[in-house]
Amino acid sequence: MSADTDMGYVDGNAVIGAFTEVFGSDVSVVMLTCAACGAARRFVEAHVYDRGPGIVLRCPQCDEVTARMVRTPSEVWVDLRGVAAWRIPANVVI
Amino acid sequence: MAGRLRWQTGRVVAIREETPSSKTILFDVPGWPGHLAGQHVDLRLTAEDGYSAERSYSIAGPVDGERVELTVQRVPNGEVSTYLVDDLRVGDELELRGPIGGWFVWRVEELLPVLLVAGGSGVVPLMAMVRERARTGGVAPFTFVYSARSAAEVYYADELAGRARDDDGLTVSLVYTRSAPAGSHRPAGRIGQSDPDDLGWKPGAEGRVYVCGPTGFVEAVVGMMLDRGHDPSTIRTERFGPTGG
């Protein structure tokens, strides 16, 4: 991959599985409201950094961290303090 | 999505080379619930010491019983893709979970025109949509713009040529970024660079746009479309990158 296409992040599509496994419903259609700037964007639009020991989601509007997830063999640790609200369409709740 | 996502075992039943650096892998997954065009699966590899790595791959084919077809691009030094492309053999078993994602999908009931814009291996979920349209006799007009470095890196080249000829309402346009073969309709260059009409899609056009490719590609295409006055609510995107390895 050439440097001009590597912007360091991918998008929420890459980690739908990890979050859906924890939350139990399809997170791809969930709207996240950023606690920092107030922008409401779909989960799949988040900028995702998944190179380190955990997954980091950043707001596509202001780039603040919205969510972090670290998985170990014994537990999953989720920090959602950067999200002011999750809006989940009723038809995807299981 | 029906039920909770869980890891399942898939067995490799066929492998074919797509390009020198990519392979299409067909899995048999007992109990597979079916999927929509555009969805993906997570694959997990686990070493003997317990270390595991998982990656997300788009499904290349439409629903077909318990069969799941992926096309995987080898990412240099990628710890998962190099194994899948170089070492995986028919009969091997892997852990996978899916189908995943209910946003970057297309259904035959959707009748509005569709513009698909693929960069490199971002073609995979969009090809699933083209195949689903053919499988279901879909009538939505499809315009498929596929950007690849050169003819050697085009996935599904023969099938695409055949579909461009035979599938009613499907237009396929290849954009070569590094070297264009003789007879191409445009010189090598990025989408919109030499020909502002590469996408053949006018602002205000009714329909939906799907863009999939490396992050830089998607940002460039979407930025260009927004600059020209396209409605962002009609554009759905999927970005991946070398982090996918």
Short mmCIF file of C-alpha atoms in Angstrom, two decimals:
data_model
loop_
_atom_site.label_atom_id
_atom_site.label_comp_id
_atom_site.label_asym_id
_atom_site.label_seq_id
_atom_site.Cartn_x
_atom_site.Cartn_y
_atom_site.Cartn_z
CA MET A 1 0.00 0.00 0.00
CA SER A 2 1.47 3.33 -0.94
CA ALA A 3 1.83 6.12 1.55
CA ASP A 4 -0.68 8.25 -0.27
CA THR A 5 -3.49 5.87 0.54
CA ASP A 6 -2.42 5.13 4.12
CA MET A 7 -3.94 7.81 6.29
CA GLY A 8 -3.38 5.83 9.47
CA TYR A 9 -7.01 4.96 10.05
CA VAL A 10 -9.75 2.85 8.61
CA ASP A 11 -13.43 3.22 9.44
CA GLY A 12 -15.95 1.64 11.75
CA ASN A 13 -16.76 -1.08 9.22
CA ALA A 14 -13.53 -2.81 10.26
CA VAL A 15 -14.60 -3.29 13.89
CA ILE A 16 -18.35 -3.88 13.64
CA GLY A 17 -17.77 -7.50 14.61
CA ALA A 18 -15.85 -6.70 17.77
CA PHE A 19 -18.46 -4.21 19.03
CA THR A 20 -21.48 -6.20 17.85
CA GLU A 21 -20.18 -9.22 19.75
CA VAL A 22 -20.10 -7.17 22.97
CA PHE A 23 -23.29 -5.15 22.53
CA GLY A 24 -25.42 -7.91 21.07
CA SER A 25 -26.96 -5.95 18.19
CA ASP A 26 -25.62 -4.66 14.88
CA VAL A 27 -23.68 -1.51 15.75
CA SER A 28 -23.13 -0.50 12.12
CA VAL A 29 -26.38 1.46 12.02
CA VAL A 30 -25.99 3.02 15.48
CA MET A 31 -25.59 6.80 15.66
CA LEU A 32 -22.92 8.04 18.07
CA THR A 33 -22.99 11.56 19.44
CA CYS A 34 -19.49 12.83 20.17
CA ALA A 35 -19.17 14.09 23.75
CA ALA A 36 -16.60 16.65 22.65
CA CYS A 37 -18.16 18.34 19.62
CA GLY A 38 -21.73 17.07 19.61
CA ALA A 39 -21.61 15.70 16.06
CA ALA A 40 -23.88 12.69 15.54
CA ARG A 41 -22.40 10.20 13.09
CA ARG A 42 -22.89 6.57 12.26
CA PHE A 43 -20.66 4.04 13.97
CA VAL A 44 -19.29 2.97 10.59
CA GLU A 45 -18.11 6.52 9.90
CA ALA A 46 -15.84 6.64 12.96
CA HIS A 47 -12.11 6.82 12.29
CA VAL A 48 -10.65 3.60 13.61
CA TYR A 49 -7.10 2.94 14.79
CA ASP A 50 -6.62 -0.77 15.34
CA ARG A 51 -2.87 -1.27 15.36
CA GLY A 52 -2.08 -1.27 19.08
CA PRO A 53 -3.26 -3.55 21.84
CA GLY A 54 -6.74 -2.09 21.57
CA ILE A 55 -9.21 -0.50 19.20
CA VAL A 56 -9.58 3.29 19.27
CA LEU A 57 -12.52 5.11 17.66
CA ARG A 58 -12.28 8.82 16.92
CA CYS A 59 -14.99 11.26 15.91
CA PRO A 60 -14.79 11.88 12.12
CA GLN A 61 -15.75 15.50 12.77
CA CYS A 62 -13.34 16.64 15.54
CA ASP A 63 -10.98 13.65 15.89
CA GLU A 64 -11.51 13.29 19.66
CA VAL A 65 -11.45 9.74 21.04
CA THR A 66 -15.00 8.45 21.34
CA ALA A 67 -14.53 4.81 22.30
CA ARG A 68 -11.81 2.35 23.18
CA MET A 69 -11.89 -1.42 23.42
CA VAL A 70 -9.21 -3.76 24.71
CA ARG A 71 -9.70 -7.51 24.60
CA THR A 72 -7.72 -9.98 26.67
CA PRO A 73 -8.20 -13.74 26.90
CA SER A 74 -10.31 -13.25 30.03
CA GLU A 75 -12.25 -10.03 29.45
CA VAL A 76 -13.25 -7.17 27.21
CA TRP A 77 -12.70 -3.65 28.51
CA VAL A 78 -14.71 -0.88 26.89
CA ASP A 79 -14.32 2.84 27.55
CA LEU A 80 -17.16 4.89 26.08
CA ARG A 81 -16.60 8.18 27.85
CA GLY A 82 -16.17 10.05 24.57
CA VAL A 83 -19.70 9.22 23.44
CA ALA A 84 -22.51 11.40 24.78
CA ALA A 85 -25.27 9.21 23.34
CA TRP A 86 -25.90 6.01 21.37
CA ARG A 87 -28.97 6.04 19.16
CA ILE A 88 -29.96 2.52 18.16
CA PRO A 89 -32.67 1.84 15.56
CA ALA A 90 -35.38 -0.23 17.21
CA ASN A 91 -35.41 -2.81 14.42
CA VAL A 92 -31.85 -3.97 15.09
CA VAL A 93 -32.25 -4.52 18.83
CA ILE A 94 -32.37 -8.23 19.49
CA MET B 1 -28.95 -9.66 11.84
CA ALA B 2 -30.39 -12.80 13.38
CA GLY B 3 -29.03 -13.89 16.72
CA ARG B 4 -25.79 -13.04 18.42
CA LEU B 5 -22.57 -13.10 16.50
CA ARG B 6 -20.54 -16.17 17.30
CA TRP B 7 -17.41 -17.78 15.99
CA GLN B 8 -18.03 -20.69 13.64
CA THR B 9 -15.73 -23.06 11.83
CA GLY B 10 -15.42 -22.78 8.09
CA ARG B 11 -13.70 -25.34 5.88
CA VAL B 12 -11.90 -24.30 2.72
CA VAL B 13 -13.47 -26.06 -0.27
CA ALA B 14 -11.84 -24.19 -3.16
CA ILE B 15 -9.13 -21.63 -3.80
CA ARG B 16 -8.43 -19.79 -7.02
CA GLU B 17 -5.91 -17.16 -7.91
CA GLU B 18 -7.52 -13.83 -8.73
CA THR B 19 -4.34 -11.83 -9.41
CA PRO B 20 -0.69 -12.60 -8.52
CA SER B 21 -1.27 -11.07 -5.09
CA SER B 22 -4.81 -12.14 -4.31
CA LYS B 23 -6.90 -15.26 -4.01
CA THR B 24 -10.56 -16.07 -3.85
CA ILE B 25 -11.27 -18.58 -1.09
CA LEU B 26 -14.53 -20.50 -0.88
CA PHE B 27 -15.58 -21.72 2.57
CA ASP B 28 -18.22 -24.17 3.63
CA VAL B 29 -19.71 -22.95 6.91
CA PRO B 30 -22.21 -25.36 8.48
CA GLY B 31 -25.18 -23.41 9.85
CA TRP B 32 -24.35 -20.23 7.94
CA PRO B 33 -27.48 -18.04 8.18
CA GLY B 34 -27.04 -16.30 4.81
CA HIS B 35 -25.93 -12.75 4.12
CA LEU B 36 -26.59 -9.55 2.21
CA ALA B 37 -24.43 -8.16 -0.61
CA GLY B 38 -21.84 -5.88 0.96
CA GLN B 39 -21.56 -7.65 4.31
CA HIS B 40 -18.32 -9.08 5.63
CA VAL B 41 -16.92 -11.66 8.00
CA ASP B 42 -14.21 -11.58 10.62
CA LEU B 43 -11.58 -14.31 10.35
CA ARG B 44 -9.54 -15.36 13.36
CA LEU B 45 -6.21 -17.15 13.35
CA THR B 46 -4.93 -18.57 16.63
CA ALA B 47 -1.35 -19.72 17.20
CA GLU B 48 -0.43 -22.69 19.37
CA ASP B 49 0.65 -20.32 22.15
CA GLY B 50 -2.82 -18.76 22.21
CA TYR B 51 -1.92 -15.57 20.35
CA SER B 52 -4.71 -14.70 17.99
CA ALA B 53 -5.27 -12.15 15.26
CA GLU B 54 -8.52 -11.30 13.53
CA ARG B 55 -9.28 -9.37 10.38
CA SER B 56 -12.40 -8.33 8.57
CA TYR B 57 -12.96 -9.43 4.95
CA SER B 58 -15.78 -8.58 2.59
CA ILE B 59 -17.85 -11.39 1.16
CA ALA B 60 -17.43 -11.52 -2.61
CA GLY B 61 -20.43 -13.58 -3.63
CA PRO B 62 -24.17 -13.47 -3.09
CA VAL B 63 -25.92 -15.77 -0.67
CA ASP B 64 -25.34 -19.42 -1.65
CA GLY B 65 -26.47 -21.81 1.07
CA GLU B 66 -23.62 -22.49 3.45
CA ARG B 67 -20.96 -21.25 1.04
CA VAL B 68 -19.05 -18.05 1.80
CA GLU B 69 -16.63 -16.66 -0.77
CA LEU B 70 -13.92 -14.15 0.11
CA THR B 71 -11.24 -12.50 -2.01
CA VAL B 72 -8.14 -11.67 -0.01
CA GLN B 73 -5.34 -9.33 -1.07
CA ARG B 74 -1.88 -10.11 0.25
CA VAL B 75 -0.70 -7.15 2.33
CA PRO B 76 3.13 -7.16 2.55
CA ASN B 77 4.09 -8.37 6.03
CA GLY B 78 0.44 -8.76 6.96
CA GLU B 79 0.18 -11.47 9.57
CA VAL B 80 -3.22 -12.73 8.47
CA SER B 81 -3.42 -12.00 4.74
CA THR B 82 -0.04 -13.59 3.95
CA TYR B 83 -1.19 -16.80 5.60
CA LEU B 84 -4.52 -16.77 3.77
CA VAL B 85 -2.99 -16.06 0.36
CA ASP B 86 0.22 -18.11 0.60
CA ASP B 87 -0.38 -20.98 3.01
CA LEU B 88 -4.06 -21.83 3.18
CA ARG B 89 -5.04 -25.12 1.49
CA VAL B 90 -8.28 -26.81 0.54
CA GLY B 91 -9.50 -28.78 3.55
CA ASP B 92 -8.07 -26.36 6.12
CA GLU B 93 -10.43 -25.05 8.78
CA LEU B 94 -10.64 -21.49 10.09
CA GLU B 95 -12.70 -19.63 12.63
CA LEU B 96 -15.01 -16.99 11.26
CA ARG B 97 -18.00 -14.99 12.38
CA GLY B 98 -20.63 -13.15 10.45
CA PRO B 99 -22.39 -11.91 8.53
CA ILE B 100 -21.38 -8.49 9.78
CA GLY B 101 -22.72 -5.03 8.97
CA GLY B 102 -26.16 -3.78 8.01
CA TRP B 103 -25.20 -0.42 6.53
CA PHE B 104 -22.90 -1.00 3.55
CA VAL B 105 -25.37 -3.36 1.88
CA TRP B 106 -27.57 -3.43 -1.19
CA ARG B 107 -30.89 -5.25 -1.53
CA VAL B 108 -32.72 -6.10 -4.74
CA GLU B 109 -35.85 -4.33 -3.45
CA GLU B 110 -33.98 -1.07 -3.79
CA LEU B 111 -34.86 0.16 -7.26
CA LEU B 112 -33.01 3.47 -7.44
CA PRO B 113 -29.91 3.79 -9.60
CA VAL B 114 -26.66 2.79 -7.95
CA LEU B 115 -23.13 4.08 -8.46
CA LEU B 116 -20.39 1.75 -7.22
CA VAL B 117 -16.89 3.18 -6.92
CA ALA B 118 -14.11 0.72 -6.09
CA GLY B 119 -10.46 1.34 -5.37
CA GLY B 120 -8.20 -1.72 -5.56
CA SER B 121 -9.42 -4.61 -3.42
CA GLY B 122 -12.36 -2.42 -2.39
CA VAL B 123 -14.00 -4.02 -5.40
CA VAL B 124 -14.93 -7.12 -3.38
CA PRO B 125 -18.16 -6.02 -1.62
CA LEU B 126 -19.23 -4.07 -4.70
CA MET B 127 -18.75 -7.16 -6.87
CA ALA B 128 -21.01 -8.97 -4.40
CA MET B 129 -23.67 -6.34 -5.18
CA VAL B 130 -23.22 -6.76 -8.94
CA ARG B 131 -23.51 -10.55 -8.57
CA GLU B 132 -26.52 -10.23 -6.28
CA ARG B 133 -28.23 -8.00 -8.83
CA ALA B 134 -27.65 -10.64 -11.52
CA ARG B 135 -28.71 -13.51 -9.24
CA THR B 136 -31.99 -11.85 -8.33
CA GLY B 137 -32.77 -10.30 -11.72
CA GLY B 138 -32.51 -6.82 -10.20
CA VAL B 139 -33.52 -3.93 -12.42
CA ALA B 140 -31.86 -1.01 -10.62
CA PRO B 141 -29.40 0.60 -13.05
CA PHE B 142 -25.82 0.03 -11.86
CA THR B 143 -22.82 2.12 -12.83
CA PHE B 144 -19.62 0.43 -11.68
CA VAL B 145 -16.40 2.46 -11.70
CA TYR B 146 -13.38 0.39 -10.72
CA SER B 147 -9.99 1.97 -10.15
CA ALA B 148 -6.97 -0.34 -10.34
CA ARG B 149 -3.28 0.31 -10.84
CA SER B 150 -3.04 -1.75 -14.01
CA ALA B 151 -4.85 -4.48 -15.92
CA ALA B 152 -2.84 -7.15 -14.05
CA GLU B 153 -4.39 -6.03 -10.76
CA VAL B 154 -8.02 -6.16 -11.86
CA TYR B 155 -10.02 -8.75 -9.94
CA TYR B 156 -12.73 -10.75 -11.73
CA ALA B 157 -11.58 -9.33 -15.07
CA ASP B 158 -13.19 -11.93 -17.34
CA GLU B 159 -16.43 -12.01 -15.40
CA LEU B 160 -16.64 -8.21 -15.41
CA ALA B 161 -16.13 -8.10 -19.15
CA GLY B 162 -18.88 -10.66 -19.60
CA ARG B 163 -21.27 -8.89 -17.27
CA ALA B 164 -20.61 -5.52 -18.91
CA ARG B 165 -21.73 -7.17 -22.15
CA ASP B 166 -24.61 -9.30 -20.86
CA ASP B 167 -26.13 -7.75 -17.71
CA ASP B 168 -28.87 -5.33 -18.73
CA GLY B 169 -28.54 -1.98 -17.03
CA LEU B 170 -24.98 -2.54 -15.84
CA THR B 171 -22.23 -0.21 -17.01
CA VAL B 172 -18.64 -1.06 -16.09
CA SER B 173 -15.84 1.47 -16.36
CA LEU B 174 -12.24 0.64 -15.50
CA VAL B 175 -9.96 3.45 -14.42
CA TYR B 176 -6.25 2.61 -14.48
CA THR B 177 -4.11 4.74 -12.21
CA ARG B 178 -0.57 3.69 -13.22
CA SER B 179 -0.67 2.09 -16.64
CA ALA B 180 -3.60 1.82 -18.98
CA PRO B 181 -3.68 -1.00 -21.53
CA ALA B 182 -3.81 -0.18 -25.22
CA GLY B 183 -7.27 0.84 -26.32
CA SER B 184 -8.39 2.22 -22.95
CA HIS B 185 -10.98 4.95 -23.10
CA ARG B 186 -8.83 7.24 -20.96
CA PRO B 187 -5.13 7.66 -20.08
CA ALA B 188 -3.78 6.36 -16.76
CA GLY B 189 -4.64 8.61 -13.85
CA ARG B 190 -6.76 8.84 -10.76
CA ILE B 191 -10.52 9.11 -10.83
CA GLY B 192 -11.46 12.68 -11.74
CA GLN B 193 -7.86 13.64 -12.46
CA SER B 194 -7.82 13.54 -16.23
CA ASP B 195 -11.54 13.23 -16.79
CA PRO B 196 -13.96 15.03 -14.45
CA ASP B 197 -16.72 12.84 -15.84
CA ASP B 198 -15.09 9.57 -14.72
CA LEU B 199 -17.98 8.84 -12.40
CA GLY B 200 -20.65 9.65 -14.98
CA TRP B 201 -22.92 10.70 -12.15
CA LYS B 202 -24.38 14.16 -11.89
CA PRO B 203 -25.03 16.09 -8.68
CA GLY B 204 -28.68 15.81 -7.80
CA ALA B 205 -28.97 12.40 -9.47
CA GLU B 206 -31.41 10.19 -7.64
CA GLY B 207 -29.88 7.05 -6.24
CA ARG B 208 -27.21 5.77 -3.94
CA VAL B 209 -23.45 5.74 -4.10
CA TYR B 210 -21.21 3.08 -2.54
CA VAL B 211 -17.50 3.83 -2.30
CA CYS B 212 -15.05 1.22 -1.03
CA GLY B 213 -11.27 1.26 -1.03
CA PRO B 214 -8.21 2.34 0.92
CA THR B 215 -8.89 5.28 3.22
CA GLY B 216 -7.07 7.79 1.00
CA PHE B 217 -9.02 6.65 -2.06
CA VAL B 218 -12.38 6.93 -0.33
CA GLU B 219 -11.59 10.36 1.10
CA ALA B 220 -10.49 11.59 -2.34
CA VAL B 221 -13.57 10.28 -4.15
CA VAL B 222 -16.02 11.50 -1.52
CA GLY B 223 -14.26 14.88 -1.28
CA MET B 224 -14.51 15.26 -5.05
CA MET B 225 -18.19 14.35 -5.05
CA LEU B 226 -19.01 16.75 -2.23
CA ASP B 227 -17.09 19.53 -3.97
CA ARG B 228 -19.28 18.98 -7.01
CA GLY B 229 -22.44 19.27 -4.99
CA HIS B 230 -23.43 15.66 -4.41
CA ASP B 231 -25.68 15.02 -1.42
CA PRO B 232 -23.62 13.36 1.34
CA SER B 233 -26.67 11.46 2.59
CA THR B 234 -26.68 9.42 -0.64
CA ILE B 235 -23.08 8.23 -0.19
CA ARG B 236 -22.13 5.12 1.79
CA THR B 237 -18.48 4.40 2.39
CA GLU B 238 -16.17 1.64 3.56
CA ARG B 239 -12.51 2.39 4.19
CA PHE B 240 -9.78 -0.10 4.80
CA GLY B 241 -6.05 0.20 4.86
CA PRO B 242 -2.78 -1.58 5.30
CA THR B 243 -3.66 -1.94 8.98
CA GLY B 244 -5.92 -4.71 7.71
CA GLY B 245 -2.86 -6.95 7.09
#
